[in-house]
């Protein structure tokens, strides 16, 4: 298993671990390496390219991963966003939009800019918030797949102390592509509570931008049961 330079696993190998007895025979792995040229690798690379372009390119016409004229982004059954709308919002704001009452919003997309949204999650996940394909169910033109987003919370999140623990969520998606494998529609479904349960686990260290996170409030909060 190659771990050189791996920001998550490199500390698990070396002289200090040569006599370690691992429960499953080897150090744990937290990402998947699909065979080169496989459909899984193709899908994973396509989504990662799209996320890179969305984060670093300012003009939709410069995107190579999507069909700008047809692109729509759907999250949990909400109204689709055009390419320009998605670009203006940024990936985090587009992903975390919600129609829940303000008191149940642990992330207020309407109050965040493109830049501030990235700052929030770069702070919480200083080593990155990784994304990977877990399984592909069908090939193009409608590619259905299961995915995982994950990272270690080593920085604060809106007044909550870092835990150092793994924070992750899984979901399913359908990627509709054209003949050039450019995305025309991205439709994703996931449980927001999986993400926020990890982010809100740390002790409250500041009242700024935080909400009541008592155990009773978290159990009653509809955000942890999905976004209608």
Coordinates of N, CA, C and O in Angstrom, one line a residue, residues 55-149:
X55 N -14.5 25.6 -8.2 CA -13.8 26.3 -7.1 C -12.8 27.3 -7.7 O -12.5 28.3 -7.0
X56 N -12.2 27.0 -8.9 CA -11.1 27.8 -9.3 C -11.3 28.6 -10.6 O -10.4 29.5 -10.9
X57 N -12.3 28.3 -11.4 CA -12.6 29.0 -12.6 C -13.7 30.0 -12.4 O -14.7 29.8 -11.7
X58 N -13.6 31.2 -13.1 CA -14.6 32.2 -12.9 C -15.6 32.4 -14.0 O -16.6 33.1 -13.9
X59 N -15.3 31.7 -15.1 CA -16.2 31.8 -16.3 C -16.7 30.4 -16.7 O -15.9 29.5 -16.9
X60 N -18.0 30.3 -16.8 CA -18.6 29.0 -17.1 C -18.1 28.5 -18.5 O -18.0 27.3 -18.7
X61 N -17.9 29.4 -19.4 CA -17.4 29.0 -20.7 C -16.1 28.3 -20.7 O -15.7 27.7 -21.7
X62 N -15.3 28.5 -19.6 CA -14.0 27.8 -19.5 C -14.0 26.4 -19.0 O -13.0 25.7 -19.0
X63 N -15.2 26.0 -18.5 CA -15.4 24.7 -17.9 C -15.3 23.6 -19.0 O -15.9 23.7 -20.1
X64 N -14.5 22.5 -18.8 CA -14.4 21.4 -19.7 C -15.2 20.2 -19.3 O -15.4 19.3 -20.0
X65 N -15.7 20.2 -18.0 CA -16.4 19.1 -17.5 C -17.9 19.1 -17.6 O -18.5 18.1 -17.4
X66 N -18.4 20.2 -18.1 CA -19.9 20.3 -18.2 C -20.3 20.9 -19.6 O -19.5 21.4 -20.3
X67 N -21.6 20.7 -19.9 CA -22.1 21.3 -21.1 C -22.8 22.6 -20.6 O -23.9 22.5 -20.0
X68 N -22.2 23.7 -20.7 CA -22.8 25.0 -20.1 C -24.2 25.3 -20.5 O -25.0 25.8 -19.8
X69 N -24.5 25.0 -21.8 CA -25.9 25.3 -22.3 C -27.0 24.5 -21.6 O -28.1 25.0 -21.6
X70 N -26.7 23.3 -21.1 CA -27.7 22.5 -20.6 C -27.6 22.2 -19.1 O -28.5 21.6 -18.5
X71 N -26.5 22.6 -18.5 CA -26.2 22.1 -17.1 C -27.2 22.5 -16.1 O -27.7 23.7 -16.1
X72 N -27.6 21.6 -15.2 CA -28.5 21.8 -14.1 C -27.9 21.0 -12.9 O -27.5 19.9 -13.1
X73 N -28.1 21.6 -11.7 CA -27.6 20.9 -10.5 C -28.8 20.8 -9.5 O -29.3 21.8 -9.1
X74 N -29.1 19.6 -9.1 CA -30.2 19.3 -8.3 C -29.7 18.7 -7.0 O -28.9 17.8 -7.0
X75 N -30.2 19.2 -5.8 CA -29.8 18.6 -4.5 C -31.1 18.3 -3.7 O -31.9 19.1 -3.5
X76 N -31.2 17.0 -3.4 CA -32.3 16.5 -2.5 C -33.7 16.9 -3.0 O -34.5 17.3 -2.2
X77 N -33.8 16.9 -4.3 CA -35.1 17.1 -4.9 C -35.5 18.6 -5.0 O -36.6 18.9 -5.4
X78 N -34.6 19.5 -4.7 CA -34.8 20.9 -4.8 C -34.8 21.4 -6.2 O -34.4 20.6 -7.1
X79 N -35.3 22.6 -6.5 CA -35.3 23.2 -7.8 C -33.8 23.2 -8.4 O -32.9 23.5 -7.7
X80 N -33.7 22.8 -9.7 CA -32.4 22.8 -10.3 C -31.7 24.1 -10.4 O -32.4 25.1 -10.7
X81 N -30.4 24.2 -10.2 CA -29.6 25.4 -10.4 C -29.0 25.4 -11.8 O -28.4 24.3 -12.2
X82 N -28.9 26.5 -12.5 CA -28.2 26.5 -13.7 C -26.7 26.5 -13.4 O -26.3 26.7 -12.3
X83 N -25.9 26.4 -14.5 CA -24.5 26.5 -14.3 C -24.0 27.8 -13.7 O -23.2 27.9 -12.9
X84 N -24.6 28.9 -14.3 CA -24.2 30.2 -13.8 C -24.6 30.4 -12.3 O -23.9 31.0 -11.5
X85 N -25.8 29.9 -11.9 CA -26.2 30.0 -10.5 C -25.3 29.2 -9.6 O -25.0 29.6 -8.5
X86 N -25.0 28.0 -10.1 CA -24.1 27.2 -9.3 C -22.7 27.8 -9.1 O -22.1 27.8 -8.0
X87 N -22.2 28.4 -10.2 CA -20.9 29.0 -10.1 C -20.9 30.2 -9.2 O -20.0 30.5 -8.4
X88 N -22.0 31.0 -9.2 CA -22.1 32.2 -8.4 C -22.2 31.8 -6.9 O -21.6 32.5 -6.0
X89 N -22.9 30.7 -6.6 CA -23.0 30.3 -5.2 C -21.8 29.6 -4.7 O -21.4 29.8 -3.5
X90 N -21.1 28.8 -5.5 CA -20.0 27.9 -5.0 C -20.6 26.6 -4.6 O -21.7 26.4 -4.3
X91 N -19.7 25.6 -4.6 CA -20.1 24.2 -4.3 C -20.7 24.0 -3.0 O -21.8 23.3 -2.8
X92 N -20.2 24.6 -1.9 CA -20.7 24.4 -0.6 C -22.1 25.1 -0.4 O -23.0 24.5 0.1
X93 N -22.3 26.3 -0.9 CA -23.6 27.0 -0.8 C -24.6 26.2 -1.6 O -25.8 26.2 -1.2
X94 N -24.2 25.8 -2.8 CA -25.2 25.0 -3.6 C -25.6 23.7 -3.0 O -26.8 23.3 -3.0
X95 N -24.7 23.0 -2.4 CA -24.9 21.8 -1.7 C -25.7 21.9 -0.5 O -26.6 21.0 -0.1
X96 N -25.6 23.0 0.3 CA -26.1 23.1 1.6 C -27.3 24.0 1.7 O -27.8 24.4 2.8
X97 N -27.9 24.4 0.6 CA -29.1 25.2 0.6 C -30.2 24.4 1.3 O -30.3 23.2 1.1
X98 N -31.1 25.1 2.0 CA -32.1 24.4 2.8 C -33.4 25.3 2.9 O -33.2 26.5 2.9
X99 N -34.5 24.7 3.0 CA -35.8 25.4 3.2 C -36.2 25.3 4.7 O -37.3 25.7 5.0
X100 N -35.4 24.8 5.6 CA -35.7 24.7 7.0 C -35.8 26.0 7.6 O -35.1 27.0 7.2
X101 N -36.5 26.2 8.7 CA -36.6 27.4 9.5 C -35.2 27.8 10.0 O -34.3 26.9 10.2
X102 N -34.9 29.1 10.1 CA -33.6 29.6 10.4 C -33.0 29.0 11.7 O -31.8 28.7 11.8
X103 N -33.9 28.7 12.7 CA -33.4 28.2 14.0 C -32.9 26.8 13.9 O -32.2 26.3 14.8
X104 N -33.2 26.1 12.8 CA -32.7 24.7 12.5 C -31.6 24.7 11.5 O -31.2 23.6 11.1
X105 N -31.1 25.8 11.1 CA -30.1 25.9 10.0 C -28.7 26.0 10.7 O -28.4 27.0 11.3
X106 N -27.9 24.9 10.6 CA -26.6 25.0 11.2 C -25.5 25.5 10.2 O -24.4 25.7 10.5
X107 N -26.0 25.8 9.0 CA -25.2 26.5 8.0 C -26.2 27.3 7.2 O -27.1 26.7 6.6
X108 N -26.0 28.6 7.1 CA -26.9 29.5 6.4 C -26.3 29.9 5.1 O -25.6 30.8 5.0
X109 N -26.7 29.1 4.1 CA -26.1 29.4 2.8 C -26.4 30.8 2.2 O -25.6 31.4 1.6
X110 N -27.6 31.3 2.6 CA -28.0 32.6 2.1 C -27.1 33.7 2.7 O -27.1 34.8 2.2
X111 N -26.5 33.4 3.8 CA -25.7 34.4 4.5 C -24.2 34.3 4.2 O -23.4 35.1 4.6
X112 N -23.8 33.3 3.4 CA -22.4 33.1 3.0 C -22.1 33.5 1.6 O -23.0 33.4 0.7
X113 N -21.0 34.0 1.3 CA -20.5 34.3 0.0 C -19.7 33.1 -0.5 O -19.5 32.1 0.2
X114 N -19.4 33.1 -1.8 CA -18.5 32.1 -2.4 C -17.3 31.9 -1.5 O -16.9 30.8 -1.1
X115 N -16.6 33.1 -1.2 CA -15.3 33.0 -0.5 C -15.5 32.6 0.9 O -14.7 31.8 1.4
X116 N -16.5 33.1 1.6 CA -16.7 32.8 3.0 C -17.0 31.3 3.2 O -16.6 30.7 4.2
X117 N -17.8 30.8 2.3 CA -18.2 29.4 2.4 C -17.0 28.5 2.3 O -16.9 27.5 3.1
X118 N -16.0 28.8 1.4 CA -14.8 28.0 1.3 C -14.0 28.2 2.6 O -13.3 27.2 3.1
X119 N -13.9 29.4 3.1 CA -13.1 29.6 4.3 C -13.7 28.8 5.5 O -12.9 28.3 6.3
X120 N -15.0 28.7 5.6 CA -15.6 27.9 6.7 C -15.1 26.5 6.7 O -14.7 25.9 7.7
X121 N -15.1 25.8 5.5 CA -14.8 24.4 5.5 C -13.3 24.2 5.4 O -12.8 23.1 5.8
X122 N -12.5 25.1 4.8 CA -11.1 25.0 4.9 C -10.6 25.1 6.3 O -9.6 24.5 6.7
X123 N -11.2 25.9 7.1 CA -10.9 26.0 8.5 C -11.2 24.8 9.3 O -10.4 24.3 10.1
X124 N -12.4 24.2 9.0 CA -12.8 23.0 9.8 C -12.0 21.8 9.3 O -11.6 20.9 10.1
X125 N -11.6 21.7 8.0 CA -10.9 20.6 7.4 C -9.6 21.1 6.8 O -9.5 21.1 5.6
X126 N -8.6 21.5 7.6 CA -7.4 22.0 7.0 C -6.6 21.1 6.1 O -5.8 21.5 5.3
X127 N -6.8 19.8 6.3 CA -6.1 18.8 5.4 C -7.0 18.4 4.2 O -6.6 17.5 3.5
X128 N -8.1 19.0 4.1 CA -8.9 18.8 2.9 C -10.2 18.0 3.3 O -10.3 17.3 4.3
X129 N -11.2 18.1 2.4 CA -12.5 17.4 2.6 C -12.7 16.6 1.3 O -13.2 17.0 0.3
X130 N -12.2 15.4 1.4 CA -12.0 14.5 0.2 C -13.4 14.0 -0.3 O -14.4 13.9 0.5
X131 N -13.4 13.6 -1.5 CA -14.6 13.0 -2.2 C -14.2 11.8 -3.0 O -13.1 11.8 -3.6
X132 N -15.0 10.8 -3.0 CA -14.7 9.6 -3.7 C -15.9 8.8 -4.1 O -17.0 8.9 -3.5
X133 N -15.8 8.1 -5.2 CA -16.9 7.2 -5.6 C -16.8 5.9 -4.9 O -15.7 5.3 -4.8
X134 N -17.9 5.4 -4.3 CA -17.9 4.1 -3.6 C -18.4 3.0 -4.5 O -17.9 1.9 -4.5
X135 N -19.4 3.3 -5.4 CA -19.9 2.2 -6.3 C -20.6 2.9 -7.4 O -21.3 3.9 -7.3
X136 N -20.5 2.3 -8.6 CA -21.2 2.8 -9.8 C -22.2 1.8 -10.2 O -21.9 0.6 -10.3
X137 N -23.5 2.2 -10.4 CA -24.6 1.3 -10.6 C -24.9 1.2 -12.1 O -25.5 0.2 -12.6
X138 N -24.6 2.2 -12.9 CA -25.0 2.2 -14.3 C -24.0 3.1 -15.1 O -23.5 4.1 -14.5
X139 N -23.8 2.8 -16.4 CA -22.9 3.6 -17.2 C -23.7 4.7 -17.9 O -24.9 4.9 -17.8
X140 N -22.9 5.5 -18.7 CA -23.5 6.6 -19.4 C -24.6 6.1 -20.4 O -24.6 5.0 -20.8
X141 N -25.5 7.0 -20.7 CA -25.5 8.5 -20.5 C -26.0 8.9 -19.1 O -25.9 10.1 -18.7
X142 N -26.7 8.0 -18.4 CA -27.2 8.3 -17.0 C -26.4 7.5 -16.0 O -26.7 6.3 -15.9
X143 N -25.4 8.0 -15.4 CA -24.5 7.3 -14.5 C -25.0 7.4 -13.1 O -24.9 8.5 -12.5
X144 N -25.4 6.3 -12.5 CA -25.9 6.3 -11.1 C -24.8 5.8 -10.2 O -24.1 4.8 -10.6
X145 N -24.5 6.5 -9.1 CA -23.4 6.0 -8.3 C -23.6 6.4 -6.8 O -24.4 7.3 -6.5
X146 N -22.9 5.8 -6.0 CA -22.8 6.1 -4.5 C -21.5 6.8 -4.3 O -20.5 6.4 -4.8
X147 N -21.5 7.8 -3.4 CA -20.3 8.6 -3.1 C -20.1 8.8 -1.7 O -21.0 8.6 -0.8
X148 N -18.9 9.3 -1.3 CA -18.6 9.6 0.1 C -17.8 10.9 0.1 O -16.8 11.1 -0.7
X149 N -18.1 11.8 1.1 CA -17.3 13.0 1.3 C -16.8 12.9 2.7 O -17.5 12.5 3.7

